[in-house]
Structure formats: C-alpha cells, structure tokens
PDB file of C-alpha atoms in Angstrom:
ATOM      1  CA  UNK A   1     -83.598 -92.018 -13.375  1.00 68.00           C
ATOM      2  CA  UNK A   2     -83.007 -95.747 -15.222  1.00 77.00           C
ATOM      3  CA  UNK A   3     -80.910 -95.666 -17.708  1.00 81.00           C
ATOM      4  CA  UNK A   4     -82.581 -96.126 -21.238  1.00 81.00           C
ATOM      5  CA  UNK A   5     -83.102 -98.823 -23.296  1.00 85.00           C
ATOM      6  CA  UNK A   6     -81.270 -99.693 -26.536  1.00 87.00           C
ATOM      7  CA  UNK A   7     -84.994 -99.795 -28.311  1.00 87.00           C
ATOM      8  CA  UNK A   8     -84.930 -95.983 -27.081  1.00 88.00           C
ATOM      9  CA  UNK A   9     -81.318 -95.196 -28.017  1.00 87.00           C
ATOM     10  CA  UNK A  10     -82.449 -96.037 -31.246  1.00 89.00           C
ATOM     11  CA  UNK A  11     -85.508 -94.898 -31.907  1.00 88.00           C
ATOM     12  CA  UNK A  12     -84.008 -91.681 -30.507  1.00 89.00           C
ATOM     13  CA  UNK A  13     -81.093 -91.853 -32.489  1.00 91.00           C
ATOM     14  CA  UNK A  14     -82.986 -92.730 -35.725  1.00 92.00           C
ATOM     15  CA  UNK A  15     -85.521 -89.714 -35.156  1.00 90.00           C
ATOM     16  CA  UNK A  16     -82.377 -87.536 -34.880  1.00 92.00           C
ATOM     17  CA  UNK A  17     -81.257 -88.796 -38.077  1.00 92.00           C
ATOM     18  CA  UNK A  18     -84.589 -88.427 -40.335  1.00 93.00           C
ATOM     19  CA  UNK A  19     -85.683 -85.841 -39.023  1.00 94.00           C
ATOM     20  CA  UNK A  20     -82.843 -83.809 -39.572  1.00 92.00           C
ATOM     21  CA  UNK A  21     -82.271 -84.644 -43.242  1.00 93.00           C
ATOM     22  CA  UNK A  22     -85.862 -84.278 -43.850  1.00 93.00           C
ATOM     23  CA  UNK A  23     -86.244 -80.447 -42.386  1.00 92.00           C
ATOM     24  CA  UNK A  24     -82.572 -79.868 -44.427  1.00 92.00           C
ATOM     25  CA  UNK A  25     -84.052 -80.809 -47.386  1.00 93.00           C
ATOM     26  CA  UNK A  26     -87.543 -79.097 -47.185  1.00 93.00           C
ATOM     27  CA  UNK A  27     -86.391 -75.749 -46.022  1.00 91.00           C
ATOM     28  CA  UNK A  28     -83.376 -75.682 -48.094  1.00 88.00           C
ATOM     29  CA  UNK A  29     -81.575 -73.348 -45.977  1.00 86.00           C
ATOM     30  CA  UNK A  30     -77.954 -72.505 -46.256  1.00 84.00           C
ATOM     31  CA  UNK A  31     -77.279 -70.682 -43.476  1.00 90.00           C
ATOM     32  CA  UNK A  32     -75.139 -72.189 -40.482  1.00 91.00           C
ATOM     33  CA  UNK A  33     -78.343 -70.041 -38.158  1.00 92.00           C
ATOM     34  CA  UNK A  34     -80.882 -72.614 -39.866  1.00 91.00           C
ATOM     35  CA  UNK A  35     -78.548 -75.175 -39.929  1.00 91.00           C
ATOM     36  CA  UNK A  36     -78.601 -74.716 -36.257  1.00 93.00           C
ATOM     37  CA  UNK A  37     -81.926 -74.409 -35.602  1.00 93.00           C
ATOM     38  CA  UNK A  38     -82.943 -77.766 -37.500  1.00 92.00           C
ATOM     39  CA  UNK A  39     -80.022 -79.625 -35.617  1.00 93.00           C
ATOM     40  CA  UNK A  40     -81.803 -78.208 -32.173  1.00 94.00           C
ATOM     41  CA  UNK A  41     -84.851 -79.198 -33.368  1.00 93.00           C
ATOM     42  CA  UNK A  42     -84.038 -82.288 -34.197  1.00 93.00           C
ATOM     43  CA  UNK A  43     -82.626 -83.269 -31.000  1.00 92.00           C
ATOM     44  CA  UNK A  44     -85.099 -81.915 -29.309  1.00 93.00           C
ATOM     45  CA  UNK A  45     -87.480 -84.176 -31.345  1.00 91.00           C
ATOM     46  CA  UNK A  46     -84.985 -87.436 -31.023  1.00 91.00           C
ATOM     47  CA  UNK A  47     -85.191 -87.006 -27.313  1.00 89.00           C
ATOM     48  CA  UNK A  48     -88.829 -86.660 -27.233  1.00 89.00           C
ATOM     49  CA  UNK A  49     -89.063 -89.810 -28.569  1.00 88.00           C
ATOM     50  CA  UNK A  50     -86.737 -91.327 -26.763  1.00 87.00           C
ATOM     51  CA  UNK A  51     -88.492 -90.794 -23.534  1.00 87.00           C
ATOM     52  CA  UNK A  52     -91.878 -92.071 -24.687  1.00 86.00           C
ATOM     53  CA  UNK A  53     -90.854 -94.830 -25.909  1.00 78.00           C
ATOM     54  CA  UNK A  54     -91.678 -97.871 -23.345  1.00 78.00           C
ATOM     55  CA  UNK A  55     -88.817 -98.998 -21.783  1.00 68.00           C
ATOM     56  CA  UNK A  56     -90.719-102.628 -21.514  1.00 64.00           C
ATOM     57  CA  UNK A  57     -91.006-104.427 -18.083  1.00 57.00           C
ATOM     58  CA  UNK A  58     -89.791-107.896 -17.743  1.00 54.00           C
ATOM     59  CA  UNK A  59     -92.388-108.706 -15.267  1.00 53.00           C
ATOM     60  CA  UNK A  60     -91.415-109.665 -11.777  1.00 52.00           C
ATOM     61  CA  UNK A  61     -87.999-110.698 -10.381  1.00 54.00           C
ATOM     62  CA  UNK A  62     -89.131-114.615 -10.181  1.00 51.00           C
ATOM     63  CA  UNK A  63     -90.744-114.189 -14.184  1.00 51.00           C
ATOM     64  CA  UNK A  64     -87.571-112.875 -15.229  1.00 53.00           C
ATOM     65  CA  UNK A  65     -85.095-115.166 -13.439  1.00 55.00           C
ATOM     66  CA  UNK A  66     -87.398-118.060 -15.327  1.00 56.00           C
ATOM     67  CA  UNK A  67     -88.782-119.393 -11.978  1.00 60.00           C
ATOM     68  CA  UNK A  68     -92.397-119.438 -10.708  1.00 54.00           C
ATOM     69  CA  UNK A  69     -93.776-119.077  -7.311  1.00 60.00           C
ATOM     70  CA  UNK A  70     -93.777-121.854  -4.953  1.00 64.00           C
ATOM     71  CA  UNK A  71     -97.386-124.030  -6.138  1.00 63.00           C
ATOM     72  CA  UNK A  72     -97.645-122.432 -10.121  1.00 67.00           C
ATOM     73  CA  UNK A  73     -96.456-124.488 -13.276  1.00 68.00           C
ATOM     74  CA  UNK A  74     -94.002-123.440 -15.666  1.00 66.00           C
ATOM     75  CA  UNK A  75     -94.784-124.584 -19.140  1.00 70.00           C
ATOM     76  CA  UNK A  76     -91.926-126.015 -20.587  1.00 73.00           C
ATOM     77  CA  UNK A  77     -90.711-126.523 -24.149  1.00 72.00           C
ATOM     78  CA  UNK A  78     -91.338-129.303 -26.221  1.00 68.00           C
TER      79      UNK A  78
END
C-alpha cells in the first residue's frame, strides 16, 4: 500500500478537525459516550477522505526526472 500524500494527510486531518467541532456543536452532547461516538465518527469520516483523495501521478519516470524520450522536444523556458 503507498504511503499517502501530504494533500491527503491534510485533507484527512482537516475533515477530522471540522467535522468533529461541527457534530459537537450541533448535538450538544455532554456525555463522554457521545463524545466518543462523534470522535469515531469523525475519524472514520477523516479517513474516508483521505483515501479518495487522488494521490496525483507524476506521469512517467522520464516526465518526472524532466527528460523526454529519445526523438521528442522538451519545451524550455524563456
């Protein structure tokens, strides 16, 4: 399994975040047993989003490495 990106460690993270203060506040619960279940939830949902988040490809070795097959031109800055 690859290991994830920082755009999904943070959108994941964030989610986590939000989420959680925004079920705390609109259930105002006080009990640590809904406390609980909002934190599950929320990590559940954090995670969720996490992993469907595209990871984003950099293309092929040669693309990424800034070189271009053997006959192709690489545009270059001005």
């Amino acid at each position: 399994m690859p290991r994830p990106t920082v755009a999904q460690l943070a959108y994941g993270a964030s989610t986590v975040i939000f989420s959680t203060l925004a079920m705390l506040l609109l259930s105002e619960t006080g009990s640590g047993a809904g406390i609980a279940v909002i934190a599950l939830a929320a990590l559940a949902l954090g995670l969720l989003v996490a992993m469907t988040v595209p990871a984003g490809s950099r293309g092929t070795p040669q693309e990424a490495a800034g070189t271009a097959p053997e006959g192709e031109r690489v545009p270059t800055a001005l």
